[in-house]
Coordinates of C-alpha atoms in Angstrom, one line a residue:
X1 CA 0.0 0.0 0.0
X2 CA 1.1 3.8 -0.9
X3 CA 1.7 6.4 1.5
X4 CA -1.4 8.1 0.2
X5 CA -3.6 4.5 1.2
X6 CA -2.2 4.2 4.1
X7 CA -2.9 8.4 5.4
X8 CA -6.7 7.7 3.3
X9 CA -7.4 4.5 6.0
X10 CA -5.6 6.0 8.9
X11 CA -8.3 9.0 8.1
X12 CA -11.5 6.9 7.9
X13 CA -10.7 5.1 11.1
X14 CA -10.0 8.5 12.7
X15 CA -13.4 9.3 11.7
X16 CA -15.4 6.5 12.4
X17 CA -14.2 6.7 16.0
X18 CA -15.3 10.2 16.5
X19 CA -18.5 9.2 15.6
X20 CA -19.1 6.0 18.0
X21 CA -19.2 7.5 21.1
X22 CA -22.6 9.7 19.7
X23 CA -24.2 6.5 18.7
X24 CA -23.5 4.9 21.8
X25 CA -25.7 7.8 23.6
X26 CA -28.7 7.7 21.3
X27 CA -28.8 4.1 22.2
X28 CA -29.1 4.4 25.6
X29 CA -31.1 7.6 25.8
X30 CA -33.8 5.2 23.3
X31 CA -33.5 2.8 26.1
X32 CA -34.3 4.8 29.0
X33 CA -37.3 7.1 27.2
X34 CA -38.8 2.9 26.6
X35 CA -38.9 2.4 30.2
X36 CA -41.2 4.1 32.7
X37 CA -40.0 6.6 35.1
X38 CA -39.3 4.9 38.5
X39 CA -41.6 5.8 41.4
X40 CA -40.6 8.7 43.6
X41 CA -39.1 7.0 47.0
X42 CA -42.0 7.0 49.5
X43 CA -41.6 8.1 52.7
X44 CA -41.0 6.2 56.5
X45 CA -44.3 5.5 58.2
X46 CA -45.0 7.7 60.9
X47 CA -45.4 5.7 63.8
X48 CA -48.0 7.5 65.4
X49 CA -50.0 7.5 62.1
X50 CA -49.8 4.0 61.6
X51 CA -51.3 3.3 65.3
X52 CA -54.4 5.0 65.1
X53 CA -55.7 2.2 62.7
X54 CA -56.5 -0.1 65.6
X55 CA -58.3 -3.1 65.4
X56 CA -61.2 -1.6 66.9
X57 CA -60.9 1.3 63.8
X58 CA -60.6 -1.4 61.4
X59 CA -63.7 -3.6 62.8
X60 CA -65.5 -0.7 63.0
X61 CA -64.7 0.0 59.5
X62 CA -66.3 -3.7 58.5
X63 CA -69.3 -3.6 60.5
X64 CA -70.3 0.4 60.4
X65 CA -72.3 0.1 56.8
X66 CA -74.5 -2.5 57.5
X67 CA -76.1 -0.4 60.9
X68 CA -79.1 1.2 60.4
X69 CA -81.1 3.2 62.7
X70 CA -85.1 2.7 63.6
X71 CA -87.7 5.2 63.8
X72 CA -91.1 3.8 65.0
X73 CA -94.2 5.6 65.6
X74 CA -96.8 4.3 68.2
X75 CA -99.7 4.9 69.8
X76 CA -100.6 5.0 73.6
X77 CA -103.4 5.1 75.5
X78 CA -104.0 7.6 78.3
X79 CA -106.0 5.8 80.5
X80 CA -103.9 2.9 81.3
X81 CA -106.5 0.9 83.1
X82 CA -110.1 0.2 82.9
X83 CA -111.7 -0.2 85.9
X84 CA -114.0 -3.0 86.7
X85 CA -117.2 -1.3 86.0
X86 CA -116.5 0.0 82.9
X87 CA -118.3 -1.5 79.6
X88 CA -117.7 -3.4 76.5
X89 CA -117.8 -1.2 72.9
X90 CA -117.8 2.2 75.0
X91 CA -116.1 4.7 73.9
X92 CA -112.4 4.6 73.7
X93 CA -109.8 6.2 75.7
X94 CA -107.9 8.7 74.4
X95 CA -104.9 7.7 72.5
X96 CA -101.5 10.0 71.8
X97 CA -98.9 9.4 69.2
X98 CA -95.9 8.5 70.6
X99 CA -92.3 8.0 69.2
X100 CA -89.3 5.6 69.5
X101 CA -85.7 5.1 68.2
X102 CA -83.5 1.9 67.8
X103 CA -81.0 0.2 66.1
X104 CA -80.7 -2.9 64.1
X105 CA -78.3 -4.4 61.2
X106 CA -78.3 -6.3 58.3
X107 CA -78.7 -10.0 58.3
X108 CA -79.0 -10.5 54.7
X109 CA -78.5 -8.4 51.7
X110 CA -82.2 -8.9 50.4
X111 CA -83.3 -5.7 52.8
X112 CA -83.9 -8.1 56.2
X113 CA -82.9 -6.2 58.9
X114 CA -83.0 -7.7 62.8
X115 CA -83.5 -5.9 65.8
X116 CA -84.9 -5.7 69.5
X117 CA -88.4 -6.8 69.5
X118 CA -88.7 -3.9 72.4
X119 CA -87.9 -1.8 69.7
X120 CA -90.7 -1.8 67.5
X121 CA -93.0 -3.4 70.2
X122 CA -97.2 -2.5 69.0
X123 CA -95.5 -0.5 66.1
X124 CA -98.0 1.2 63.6
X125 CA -95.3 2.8 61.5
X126 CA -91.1 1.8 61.1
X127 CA -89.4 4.0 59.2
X128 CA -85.4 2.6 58.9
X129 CA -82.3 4.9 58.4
X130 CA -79.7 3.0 55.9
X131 CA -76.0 4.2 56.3
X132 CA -76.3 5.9 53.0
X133 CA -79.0 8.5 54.4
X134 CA -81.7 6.7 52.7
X135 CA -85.2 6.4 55.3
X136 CA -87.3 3.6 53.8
X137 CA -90.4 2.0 54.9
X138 CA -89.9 -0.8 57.0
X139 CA -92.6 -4.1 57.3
X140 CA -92.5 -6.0 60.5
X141 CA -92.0 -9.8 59.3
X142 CA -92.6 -11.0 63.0
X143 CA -91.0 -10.8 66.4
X144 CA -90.6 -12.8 69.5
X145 CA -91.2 -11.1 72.4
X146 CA -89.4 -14.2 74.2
X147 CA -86.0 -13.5 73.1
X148 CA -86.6 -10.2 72.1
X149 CA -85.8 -10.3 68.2
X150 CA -87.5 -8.8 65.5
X151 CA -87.0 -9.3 61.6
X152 CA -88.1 -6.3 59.8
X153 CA -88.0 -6.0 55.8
X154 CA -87.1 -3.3 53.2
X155 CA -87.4 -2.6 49.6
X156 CA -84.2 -2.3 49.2
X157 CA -81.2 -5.4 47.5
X158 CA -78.4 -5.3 48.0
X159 CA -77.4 -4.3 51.5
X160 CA -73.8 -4.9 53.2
X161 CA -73.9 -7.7 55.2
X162 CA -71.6 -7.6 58.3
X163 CA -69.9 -11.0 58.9
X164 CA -70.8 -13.0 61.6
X165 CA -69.0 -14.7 64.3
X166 CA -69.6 -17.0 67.4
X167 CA -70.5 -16.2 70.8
X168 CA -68.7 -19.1 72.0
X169 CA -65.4 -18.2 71.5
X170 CA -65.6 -14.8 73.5
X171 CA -63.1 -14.2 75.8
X172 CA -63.5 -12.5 79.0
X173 CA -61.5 -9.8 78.3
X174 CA -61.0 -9.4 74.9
X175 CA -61.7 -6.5 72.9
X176 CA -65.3 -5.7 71.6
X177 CA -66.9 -2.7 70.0
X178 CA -71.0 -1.9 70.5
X179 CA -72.5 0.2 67.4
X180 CA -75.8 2.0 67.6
X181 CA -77.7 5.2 67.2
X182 CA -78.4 6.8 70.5
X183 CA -80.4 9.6 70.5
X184 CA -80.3 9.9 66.7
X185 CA -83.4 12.3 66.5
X186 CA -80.9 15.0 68.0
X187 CA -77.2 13.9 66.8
X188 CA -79.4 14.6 63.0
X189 CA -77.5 11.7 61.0
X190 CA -77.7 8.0 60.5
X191 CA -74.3 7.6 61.3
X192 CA -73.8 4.8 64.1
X193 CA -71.9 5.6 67.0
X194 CA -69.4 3.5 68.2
X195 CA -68.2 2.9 72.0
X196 CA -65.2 0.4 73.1
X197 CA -65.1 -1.8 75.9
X198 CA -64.4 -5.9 77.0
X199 CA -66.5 -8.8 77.5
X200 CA -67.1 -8.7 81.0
X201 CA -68.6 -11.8 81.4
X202 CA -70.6 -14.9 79.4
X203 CA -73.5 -16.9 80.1
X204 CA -75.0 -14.2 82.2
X205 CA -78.9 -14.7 82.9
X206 CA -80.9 -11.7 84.6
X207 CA -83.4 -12.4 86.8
X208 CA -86.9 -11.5 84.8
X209 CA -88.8 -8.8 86.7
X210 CA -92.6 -7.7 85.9
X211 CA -91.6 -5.3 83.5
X212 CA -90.0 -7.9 81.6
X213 CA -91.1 -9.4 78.5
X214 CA -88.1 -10.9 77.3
X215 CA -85.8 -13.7 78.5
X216 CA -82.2 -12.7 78.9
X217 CA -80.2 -16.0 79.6
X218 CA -76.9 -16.7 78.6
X219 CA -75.8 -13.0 77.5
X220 CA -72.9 -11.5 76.7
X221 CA -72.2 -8.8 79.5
X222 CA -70.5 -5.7 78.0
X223 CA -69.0 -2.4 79.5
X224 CA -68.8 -1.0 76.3
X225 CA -71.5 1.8 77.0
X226 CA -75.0 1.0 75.9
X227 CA -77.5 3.9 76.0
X228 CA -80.7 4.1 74.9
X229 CA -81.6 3.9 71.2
X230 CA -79.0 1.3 71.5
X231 CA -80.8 -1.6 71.6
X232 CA -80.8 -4.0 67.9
X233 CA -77.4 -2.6 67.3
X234 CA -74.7 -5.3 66.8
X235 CA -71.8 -5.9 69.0
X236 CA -68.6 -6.7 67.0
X237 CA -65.5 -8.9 68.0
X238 CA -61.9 -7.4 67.2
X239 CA -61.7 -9.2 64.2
X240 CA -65.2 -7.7 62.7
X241 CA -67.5 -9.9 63.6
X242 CA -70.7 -9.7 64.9
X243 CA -70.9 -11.4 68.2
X244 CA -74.3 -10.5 69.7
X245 CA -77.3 -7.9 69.4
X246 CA -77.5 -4.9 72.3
X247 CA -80.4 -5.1 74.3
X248 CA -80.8 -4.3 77.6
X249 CA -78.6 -2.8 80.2
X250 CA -78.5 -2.8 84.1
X251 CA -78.4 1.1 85.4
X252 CA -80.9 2.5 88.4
X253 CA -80.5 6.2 86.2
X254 CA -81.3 4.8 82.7
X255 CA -77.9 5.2 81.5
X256 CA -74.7 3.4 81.2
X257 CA -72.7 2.7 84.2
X258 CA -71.0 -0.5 82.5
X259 CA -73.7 -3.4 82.1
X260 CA -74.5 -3.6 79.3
X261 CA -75.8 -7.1 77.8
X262 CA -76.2 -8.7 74.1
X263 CA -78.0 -11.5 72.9
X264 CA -75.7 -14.3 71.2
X265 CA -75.4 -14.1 67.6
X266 CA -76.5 -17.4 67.1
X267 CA -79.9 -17.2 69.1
X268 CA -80.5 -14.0 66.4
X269 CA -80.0 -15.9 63.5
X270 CA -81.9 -18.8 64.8
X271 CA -85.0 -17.0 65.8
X272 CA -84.8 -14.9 62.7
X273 CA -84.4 -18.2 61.1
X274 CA -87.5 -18.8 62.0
X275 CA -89.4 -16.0 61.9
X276 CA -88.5 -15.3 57.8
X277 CA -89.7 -19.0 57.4
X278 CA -93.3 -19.3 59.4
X279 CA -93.5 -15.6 60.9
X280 CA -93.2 -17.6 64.8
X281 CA -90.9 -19.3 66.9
X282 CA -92.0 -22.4 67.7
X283 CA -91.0 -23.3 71.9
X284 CA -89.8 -26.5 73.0
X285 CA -91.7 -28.1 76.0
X286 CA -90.4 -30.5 78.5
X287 CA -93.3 -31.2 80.9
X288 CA -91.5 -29.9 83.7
X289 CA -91.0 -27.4 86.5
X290 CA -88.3 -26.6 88.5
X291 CA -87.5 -24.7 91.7
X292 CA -87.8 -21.3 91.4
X293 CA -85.9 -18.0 92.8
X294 CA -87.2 -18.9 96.3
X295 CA -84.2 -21.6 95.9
X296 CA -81.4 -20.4 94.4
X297 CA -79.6 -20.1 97.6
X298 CA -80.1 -24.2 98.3
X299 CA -78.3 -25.2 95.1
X300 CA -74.8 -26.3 96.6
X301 CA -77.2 -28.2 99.4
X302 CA -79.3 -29.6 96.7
X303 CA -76.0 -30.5 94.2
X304 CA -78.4 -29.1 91.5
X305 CA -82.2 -27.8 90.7
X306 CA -85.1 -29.8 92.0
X307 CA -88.1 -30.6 90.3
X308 CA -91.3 -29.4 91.4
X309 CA -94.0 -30.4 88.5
X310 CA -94.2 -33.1 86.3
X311 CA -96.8 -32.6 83.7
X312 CA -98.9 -35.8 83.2
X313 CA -98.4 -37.8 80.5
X314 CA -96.0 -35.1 78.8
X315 CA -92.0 -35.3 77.6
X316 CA -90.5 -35.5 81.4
X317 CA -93.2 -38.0 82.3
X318 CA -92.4 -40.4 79.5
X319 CA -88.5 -40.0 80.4
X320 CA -89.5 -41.5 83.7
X321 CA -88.9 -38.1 86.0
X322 CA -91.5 -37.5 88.8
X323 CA -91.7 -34.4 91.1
X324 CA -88.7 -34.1 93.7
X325 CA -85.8 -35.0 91.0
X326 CA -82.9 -33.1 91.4
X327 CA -81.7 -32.3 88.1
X328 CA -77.9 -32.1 88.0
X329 CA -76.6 -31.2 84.2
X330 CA -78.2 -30.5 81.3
X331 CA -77.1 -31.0 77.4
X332 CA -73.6 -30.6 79.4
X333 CA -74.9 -27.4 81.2
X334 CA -74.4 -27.6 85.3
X335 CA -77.3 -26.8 86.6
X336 CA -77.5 -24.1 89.3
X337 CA -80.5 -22.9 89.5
X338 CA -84.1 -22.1 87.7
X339 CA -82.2 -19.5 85.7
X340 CA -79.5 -22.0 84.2
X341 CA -82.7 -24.6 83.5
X342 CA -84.5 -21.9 81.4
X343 CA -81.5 -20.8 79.4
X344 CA -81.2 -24.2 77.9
X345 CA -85.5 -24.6 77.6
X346 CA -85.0 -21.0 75.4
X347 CA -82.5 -22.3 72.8
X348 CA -84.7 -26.0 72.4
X349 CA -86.7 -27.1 69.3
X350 CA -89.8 -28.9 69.5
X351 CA -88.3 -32.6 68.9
X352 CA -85.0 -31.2 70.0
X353 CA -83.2 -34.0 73.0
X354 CA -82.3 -32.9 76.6
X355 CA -80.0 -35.2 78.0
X356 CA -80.6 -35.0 81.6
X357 CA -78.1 -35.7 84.9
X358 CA -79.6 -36.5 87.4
X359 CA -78.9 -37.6 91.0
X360 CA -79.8 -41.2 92.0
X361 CA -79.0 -41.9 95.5
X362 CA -75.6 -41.2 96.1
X363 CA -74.9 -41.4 92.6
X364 CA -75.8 -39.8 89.0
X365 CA -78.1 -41.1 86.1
X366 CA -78.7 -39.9 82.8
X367 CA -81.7 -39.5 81.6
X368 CA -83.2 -39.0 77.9
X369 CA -86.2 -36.4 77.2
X370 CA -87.8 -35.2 73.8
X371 CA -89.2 -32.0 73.2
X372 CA -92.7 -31.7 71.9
X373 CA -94.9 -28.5 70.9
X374 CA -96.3 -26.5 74.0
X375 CA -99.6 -28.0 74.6
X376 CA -101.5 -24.7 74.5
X377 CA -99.9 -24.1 70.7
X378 CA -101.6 -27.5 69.8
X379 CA -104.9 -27.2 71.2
X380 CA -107.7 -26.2 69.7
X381 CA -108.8 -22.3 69.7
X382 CA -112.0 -21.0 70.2
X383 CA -112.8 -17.5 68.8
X384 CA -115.0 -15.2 70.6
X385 CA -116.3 -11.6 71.0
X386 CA -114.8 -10.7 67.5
X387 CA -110.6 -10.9 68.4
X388 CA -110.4 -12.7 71.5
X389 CA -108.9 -16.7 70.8
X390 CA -109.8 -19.5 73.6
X391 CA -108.2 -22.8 74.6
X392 CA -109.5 -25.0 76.8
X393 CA -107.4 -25.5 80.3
X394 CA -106.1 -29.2 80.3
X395 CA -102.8 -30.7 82.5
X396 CA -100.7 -30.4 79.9
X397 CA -101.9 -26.0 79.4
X398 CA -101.6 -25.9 83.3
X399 CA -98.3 -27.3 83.6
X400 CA -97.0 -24.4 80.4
X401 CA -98.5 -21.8 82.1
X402 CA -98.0 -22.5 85.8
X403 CA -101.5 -21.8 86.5
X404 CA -103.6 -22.6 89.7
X405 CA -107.2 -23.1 88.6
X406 CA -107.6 -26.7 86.9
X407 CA -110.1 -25.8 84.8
X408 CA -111.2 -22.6 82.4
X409 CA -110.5 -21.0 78.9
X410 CA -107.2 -19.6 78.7
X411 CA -106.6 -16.4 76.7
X412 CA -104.2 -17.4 73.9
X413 CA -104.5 -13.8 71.5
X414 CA -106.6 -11.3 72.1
X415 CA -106.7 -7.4 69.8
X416 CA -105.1 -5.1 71.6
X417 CA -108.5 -2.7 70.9
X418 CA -110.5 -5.6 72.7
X419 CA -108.0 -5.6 75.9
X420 CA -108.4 -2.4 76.4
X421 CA -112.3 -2.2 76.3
X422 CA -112.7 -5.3 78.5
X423 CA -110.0 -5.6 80.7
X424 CA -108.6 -9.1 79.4
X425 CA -105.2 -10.2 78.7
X426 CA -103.4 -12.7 77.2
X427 CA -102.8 -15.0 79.9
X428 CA -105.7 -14.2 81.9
X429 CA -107.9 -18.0 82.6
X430 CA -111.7 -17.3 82.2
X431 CA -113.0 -19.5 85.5
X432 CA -116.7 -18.5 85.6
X433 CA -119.4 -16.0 84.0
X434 CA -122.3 -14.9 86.3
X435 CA -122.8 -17.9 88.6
X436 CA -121.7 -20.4 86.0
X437 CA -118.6 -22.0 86.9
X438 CA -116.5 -22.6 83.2
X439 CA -114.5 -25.3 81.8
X440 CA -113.9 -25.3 78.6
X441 CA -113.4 -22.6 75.9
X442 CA -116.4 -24.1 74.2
X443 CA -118.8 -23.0 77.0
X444 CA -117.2 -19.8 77.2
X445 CA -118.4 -19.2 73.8
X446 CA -122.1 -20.6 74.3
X447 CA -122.4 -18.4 77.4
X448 CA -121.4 -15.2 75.6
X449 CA -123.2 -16.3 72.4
X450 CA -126.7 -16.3 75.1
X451 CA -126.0 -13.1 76.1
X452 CA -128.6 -10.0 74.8
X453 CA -127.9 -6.6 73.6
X454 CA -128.2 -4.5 76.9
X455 CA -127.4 -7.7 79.1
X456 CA -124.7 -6.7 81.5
X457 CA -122.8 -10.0 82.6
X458 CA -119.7 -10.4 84.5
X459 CA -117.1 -12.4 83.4
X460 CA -114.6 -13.9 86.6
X461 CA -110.9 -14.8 85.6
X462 CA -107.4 -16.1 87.2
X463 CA -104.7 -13.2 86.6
X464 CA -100.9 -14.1 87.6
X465 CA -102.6 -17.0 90.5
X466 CA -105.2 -13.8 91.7
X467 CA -108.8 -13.8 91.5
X468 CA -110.5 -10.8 88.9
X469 CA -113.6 -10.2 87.3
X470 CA -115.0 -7.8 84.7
X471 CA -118.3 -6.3 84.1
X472 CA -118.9 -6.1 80.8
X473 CA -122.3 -5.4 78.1
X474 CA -122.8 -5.5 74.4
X475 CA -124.9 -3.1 72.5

């Protein structure tokens, strides 16, 4: 090669060098503008931040949409009591409109809604507050006094449903969180408020008094503060769960001073269960009695609860238990008292077992009973004086009710419109009209069916084991 080759070669390399080093940067600048920016670096947690989401934020968080708040309008009389003179079809008292609040939840996303039957107790109007500020009309699908539950129903799909968990595995002490809407009418929002506390105690039962419609056995006692309009709110476990139902609290100034009590979650469903299927709760009967508050203290003497009525021919009777048994466990419960005895009657089917220890001599037996339908629920019903329903008074009625008179019409339903313009009340055993002694619901009928327009009559009855009457006259 030439001199000149060689300086033309030398030249082109020369160039080709200078102009690598520009490639090279377009490359990699393509590169880079192909991939996405990286994310900006986040900052530490705050530590402070991060603990004010609690579990009892977070469960509160789970539960809060599926709480509604109640609004039922009711009407009261003003004259409480009729005396005995007054008549049948006069006039009737005067009546007010009167107001209530409550809370409840959802069970199921179809618009069924649960509360405290002491909530919408002789409701004419429910009006429900949904967590979204919507007020819809609420229909009452049935309630049980006995337990206290309601099941109302709204047009409405779709609703949050709050998951549910089990009574059972409380812990006394753990964490648990009561939602409600106290005093909603004046706070002016549907929002539920939310107070904090532990689970006192399980498997509490409170001692009915007169003013008492519902059974509370085996509650879940609270101090999570419970105040009125309250009541059919859920309380909620630290995982979110729905443990129980509010109801009832123990305070001598109507406010909470720390006991406060819910209903197990599993005796809501149940009952609910129930009531969205046949609109009642069907009670389990044993044919038995037991020992009331008057022995409570004898217990430890005793070694358990002690029989004091067998019904004839009825489930205890078949089982082979007579009057005097001391009844030592049942279904696995120790048996204390008449209060432990009725918290295992409250959760029974009809057909449902008991298994039954009881004491034999110096040692135990067990002792097999089954459940059948309360006597009064399968007897036959008389109707009479246009909303008042009859059965006749038999053993097996006697035994259910603990009455004293052997024989009668008991009062199974009666319209509240016809209590209050004769006197009667569910419960109350017809025992005689004029100087007729009665003794079945049939003759209770054919008596009043004899009776003129303008004929006063007076109609004698058993009330809670006291003797009443009634003066009464058609027009």
């Amino acid at each position: 090669m030439t001199h000149a080759g060689l300086l033309s070669a030398l030249a082109a390399l020369l160039a080709l060098a200078a102009c690598r080093p520009a490639e090279t940067r377009s490359l990699v600048a393509d590169a880079r503008a192909d991939q996405a920016a990286p994310p900006p670096a986040r900052p530490a947690p705050d530590p402070v931040t991060a603990s004010r989401r609690t579990a009892i934020v977070e469960a509160t968080a789970r539960v809060a949409p599926s709480v509604v708040s109640i609004h039922v309008t009711s009407r009261r009389r003003v004259q409480s009591q009729l005396a005995p003179w007054d008549f049948f079809f006069l006039p009737r008292p005067r009546e007010e409109t009167v107001e209530g609040f409550g809370t409840g939840f959802v069970l199921r996303a179809d618009g069924t809604i649960v509360t405290n039957q002491h909530v919408v107790a002789d409701a004419e109007r429910i009006t429900v507050s949904l967590g979204d500020g919507a007020e819809l009309e609420a229909r009452l699908l049935g309630e049980d006094p006995t337990t206290d539950v309601a099941v109302l129903r709204v047009a409405r799909t779709g609703l949050p449903v709050p998951p549910l968990g089990r009574s059972g595995d409380l812990m006394t002490g753990e964490w648990v969180v009561a939602l409600g809407n106290p005093y909603t009418y004046l706070l002016g929002n549907a929002e539920p408020t939310v107070t904090a506390g532990v689970v006192s105690a399980t498997g509490r039962n409170i001692l009915p008094t007169r003013e008492q419609t519902g059974l509370y056995f085996d509650m879940i006692q609270t101090d999570a503060a419970i105040n009125p309009g309250n009541s059919g709110g859920p309380l909620v476990n630290a995982l979110g769960e729905v443990v129980g139902m509010n109801s009832s609290i123990l305070s001598s100034t109507g406010a909470s001073v720390g006991l406060g009590f819910a209903i197990p979650i599993e005796r809501v469903v149940r009952v609910a269960g129930e009531i969205i299927r046949t609109g009642a709760v069907r009670r389990a009967w044993t044919g038995l009695d037991v020992a009331g508050p008057e022995a409570m203290r004898e217990w430890k003497s005793q070694g358990g609860v002690v029989v004091r009525r067998v019904a004839p021919d009825g489930p205890a009777a078949r089982a082979g238990l007579r009057d005097g048994t001391v009844l030592v466990e049942a279904n696995g419960r120790r048996l204390r008292n008449f209060l432990d005895w009725e918290a295992v009657k409250l959760d029974l089917r009809p057909g449902d077992p008991v298994s039954l220890t009881v004491r034999r001599g110096a040692g135990t037996a067990t002792v097999r009973i089954v459940t059948g339908d309360l006597p009064s629920v399968t007897a036959t019903r008389v109707s009479v004086l246009r909303g008042i329903e009859l059965v006749t008074v038999t053993p097996g009625v006697r035994a259910e009710r603990n009455l004293r008179t052997e024989r009668g019409a008991l009062v199974i339903r009666i319209a509240p419109e016809i209590a209050g313009q004769t006197g009667l009340a569910e419960g109350d055993v017809i025992i005689g009209m004029n100087r007729t002694q009665v003794s079945s619901a049939e003759q209770v009928a054919s008596l009043l069916n004899a009776v003129r327009p303008g004929e006063a009559f007076r109609l004698y009855f058993e009330r809670q084991g006291q003797l009443a009457f009634t003066d009464l006259s058609f027009r």
